[in-house]
Structure formats: C-alpha cells, structure tokens
Amino acid sequence: AQSVTQLDSHVSVSEGTPVLLRCNYSSSYSPSLFWYVQHPNKGLQLLLKYTSAATLVKGINGFEAEFKKSETSFHLTKPSAHMSDAAEYFCVVSDHNDKIIFGKGTRLHILP
Amino acid sequence: EAGVVQSPRYKIIEKKQPVAFWCNPISGHNTLYWYRQNLGQGPELLIRYENEEAVDDSQLPKDRFSAERLKGVDSTLKIQPAELGDSAVYLCASSHGLASKYNEQFFGPGTRLTVL
C-alpha cells in the first residue's frame, strides 16, 4: 500500500532564508508525486510534479523538488523565502492503481 | 476559462438533516474527485469519477453518503443524515486524465460544512 509522510507539521523560516519541506513516500511502483499549496481561504494549487523525466523538478514561484528513489523522498525547497510563501503545503502520491494519497500538510510560517 | 465551481460555499445544518453539495468541473475534464478535508489535515479522497462512472468509491461511507454524476459533467455529493463528525470542508477537483499519469488536479474553493 502506498503512503506519504510529511515530516514536519510546522516550519518557520525568516524571510530571505532557504525553505525545506520534507516528504517521504512509500509505493510499490514508480509513483507520480506532486506538491500542492493552499493559501488561506483559497483553493489548492499545483506547485510542481514529478513525471519521471527528470529527478529535479522546477515549479512555480521559485520552488523545486528532487526525487530520490533510494531515500523514497521528494523534498520541496526554495532558495529564498518570501512573505507570500506563508501557506499550507501538501505532498501527494499516486501510483499505478490510481489511488491518491495526500500528506497531512506542512504549515510554512515566514518570519519578518 | 472558468475554474472548478462549487456551491454552496458555506452550509450550517443541524445533525440528522440532509445536505447536498454541487460541483461543476472545468470543461472537458473527464475525471472528477470529491475530497473531505478535516481541520488541520490533508484532503481525503471520497470518490473518483471517470466520466459518469464511479471508479473508486472505496472511501465513501455508503451508509450516509451518496454521489452522482449523471451526464458525466457536474456532480452532486449528498449526506443523509448528517452527523457532527461530518463537519469539514468538502472539495471538488477535476483533471484531464489520471493523477497516476502525472495529470494536475484543479480544485474548487470547497464547501465548508458545519453540523450543529
């Protein structure tokens, strides 16, 4: 059975410093992996997705994620945090049987 | 292009009452999803449609929840009777193809249900 674990429920960083949101997955097959962002009172929006074409994936707003099969990880990073990045971030896995599993989310706080 | 439309945005009902949520997906999207998101949690899939067929309803509590997508376009999710534990945000999403094939889901704004 597939699963996804977001290792931190809350992350706080200062504006201008790097962001790291951690995600580990479990899947019997090569999965599809996504990161979605949810701003307060707004709908979920896709940040980026892993499509097996490249292990380093670039997304919107300067975010990127690296697929590491040996570590079963798909961590989300950004070199420099901006105040507008404050939101809830969800790691999502879907494998060959089309089951979709969301992580519990990581709330990112940006300190001025 | 219009996004996924959901109504109502908010609903407050007393327990044991029925409630229904409506979703109109993005035009041309054959896959439609209903999720439930409890406070502080990630969305949990309730049901997935491919056109008018419910291909995954394994997480739908069938004793009180029902859904339909009669013409393969818009969809309705119903709860009857509602329980206190059903208070949550109900999200609808659509995609042009399966998430397992790397297809992006587009989400509506959700319906926030409060059961008193």
PDB file of C-alpha atoms in Angstrom, chain B residues 8-83:
ATOM      1  CA  PRO B   8     -22.719  26.489  -1.648  1.00  0.00           C
ATOM      2  CA  ARG B   9     -19.512  27.884  -0.165  1.00  0.00           C
ATOM      3  CA  TYR B  10     -20.791  27.538   3.376  1.00  0.00           C
ATOM      4  CA  LYS B  11     -23.511  25.421   4.925  1.00  0.00           C
ATOM      5  CA  ILE B  12     -24.694  25.142   8.516  1.00  0.00           C
ATOM      6  CA  ILE B  13     -27.164  22.429   9.410  1.00  0.00           C
ATOM      7  CA  GLU B  14     -28.369  20.540  12.445  1.00  0.00           C
ATOM      8  CA  LYS B  15     -27.415  16.911  12.881  1.00  0.00           C
ATOM      9  CA  LYS B  16     -29.686  14.371  11.238  1.00  0.00           C
ATOM     10  CA  GLN B  17     -30.563  16.843   8.477  1.00  0.00           C
ATOM     11  CA  PRO B  18     -29.689  16.126   4.836  1.00  0.00           C
ATOM     12  CA  VAL B  19     -27.246  18.264   2.850  1.00  0.00           C
ATOM     13  CA  ALA B  20     -26.065  18.357  -0.741  1.00  0.00           C
ATOM     14  CA  PHE B  21     -23.036  19.866  -2.439  1.00  0.00           C
ATOM     15  CA  TRP B  22     -22.734  20.674  -6.108  1.00  0.00           C
ATOM     16  CA  CYS B  23     -19.674  20.768  -8.340  1.00  0.00           C
ATOM     17  CA  ASN B  24     -19.156  21.854 -11.930  1.00  0.00           C
ATOM     18  CA  PRO B  25     -15.718  20.800 -13.202  1.00  0.00           C
ATOM     19  CA  ILE B  26     -13.581  22.503 -15.798  1.00  0.00           C
ATOM     20  CA  SER B  27     -14.999  21.974 -19.266  1.00  0.00           C
ATOM     21  CA  GLY B  28     -13.540  18.901 -20.937  1.00  0.00           C
ATOM     22  CA  HIS B  29     -12.221  17.325 -17.748  1.00  0.00           C
ATOM     23  CA  ASN B  30     -13.402  13.728 -17.662  1.00  0.00           C
ATOM     24  CA  THR B  31     -12.080  12.906 -14.192  1.00  0.00           C
ATOM     25  CA  LEU B  32     -13.855  14.351 -11.148  1.00  0.00           C
ATOM     26  CA  TYR B  33     -12.939  13.909  -7.489  1.00  0.00           C
ATOM     27  CA  TRP B  34     -14.671  14.595  -4.204  1.00  0.00           C
ATOM     28  CA  TYR B  35     -12.481  15.043  -1.134  1.00  0.00           C
ATOM     29  CA  ARG B  36     -13.139  15.716   2.527  1.00  0.00           C
ATOM     30  CA  GLN B  37     -10.666  17.885   4.412  1.00  0.00           C
ATOM     31  CA  ASN B  38     -10.882  17.902   8.191  1.00  0.00           C
ATOM     32  CA  LEU B  39      -9.366  20.783  10.108  1.00  0.00           C
ATOM     33  CA  GLY B  40      -5.587  20.564  10.160  1.00  0.00           C
ATOM     34  CA  GLN B  41      -5.489  17.543   7.866  1.00  0.00           C
ATOM     35  CA  GLY B  42      -4.851  16.819   4.231  1.00  0.00           C
ATOM     36  CA  PRO B  43      -7.730  16.087   1.860  1.00  0.00           C
ATOM     37  CA  GLU B  44      -9.020  12.512   1.839  1.00  0.00           C
ATOM     38  CA  LEU B  45     -10.464  11.125  -1.352  1.00  0.00           C
ATOM     39  CA  LEU B  46     -14.117  10.112  -1.078  1.00  0.00           C
ATOM     40  CA  ILE B  47     -14.917   9.206  -4.668  1.00  0.00           C
ATOM     41  CA  ARG B  48     -13.452   9.479  -8.158  1.00  0.00           C
ATOM     42  CA  TYR B  49     -15.407   9.542 -11.402  1.00  0.00           C
ATOM     43  CA  GLU B  50     -14.232   8.766 -14.908  1.00  0.00           C
ATOM     44  CA  ASN B  51     -16.938  10.417 -16.972  1.00  0.00           C
ATOM     45  CA  GLU B  52     -20.178   9.201 -15.356  1.00  0.00           C
ATOM     46  CA  GLU B  53     -18.695   6.072 -13.801  1.00  0.00           C
ATOM     47  CA  ALA B  54     -17.635   5.967 -10.157  1.00  0.00           C
ATOM     48  CA  VAL B  55     -14.366   4.048 -10.486  1.00  0.00           C
ATOM     49  CA  ASP B  56     -13.166   4.448  -6.898  1.00  0.00           C
ATOM     50  CA  ASP B  57     -15.659   4.904  -4.075  1.00  0.00           C
ATOM     51  CA  SER B  58     -13.851   2.729  -1.553  1.00  0.00           C
ATOM     52  CA  GLN B  59     -13.525   5.584   0.955  1.00  0.00           C
ATOM     53  CA  LEU B  60     -17.112   6.808   0.660  1.00  0.00           C
ATOM     54  CA  PRO B  61     -19.208   5.999   3.783  1.00  0.00           C
ATOM     55  CA  LYS B  62     -22.032   4.465   1.845  1.00  0.00           C
ATOM     56  CA  ASP B  63     -24.472   4.255   4.722  1.00  0.00           C
ATOM     57  CA  ARG B  64     -24.988   8.018   4.649  1.00  0.00           C
ATOM     58  CA  PHE B  65     -23.056   9.430   1.691  1.00  0.00           C
ATOM     59  CA  SER B  66     -24.050   9.245  -1.944  1.00  0.00           C
ATOM     60  CA  ALA B  67     -22.828  10.893  -5.104  1.00  0.00           C
ATOM     61  CA  GLU B  68     -23.846  11.119  -8.706  1.00  0.00           C
ATOM     62  CA  ARG B  69     -22.520  12.434 -11.985  1.00  0.00           C
ATOM     63  CA  LEU B  70     -25.359  11.565 -14.294  1.00  0.00           C
ATOM     64  CA  LYS B  71     -24.228  13.159 -17.546  1.00  0.00           C
ATOM     65  CA  GLY B  72     -20.516  12.962 -16.895  1.00  0.00           C
ATOM     66  CA  VAL B  73     -20.254  16.692 -16.250  1.00  0.00           C
ATOM     67  CA  ASP B  74     -21.410  18.222 -12.982  1.00  0.00           C
ATOM     68  CA  SER B  75     -21.743  16.209  -9.812  1.00  0.00           C
ATOM     69  CA  THR B  76     -23.632  16.183  -6.523  1.00  0.00           C
ATOM     70  CA  LEU B  77     -22.471  14.809  -3.188  1.00  0.00           C
ATOM     71  CA  LYS B  78     -25.141  14.155  -0.584  1.00  0.00           C
ATOM     72  CA  ILE B  79     -25.086  13.328   3.118  1.00  0.00           C
ATOM     73  CA  GLN B  80     -28.218  11.962   4.748  1.00  0.00           C
ATOM     74  CA  PRO B  81     -28.428  12.149   7.679  1.00  0.00           C
ATOM     75  CA  ALA B  82     -25.537  14.388   8.678  1.00  0.00           C
ATOM     76  CA  GLU B  83     -23.590  13.710  11.867  1.00  0.00           C
TER      77      GLU B  83
END
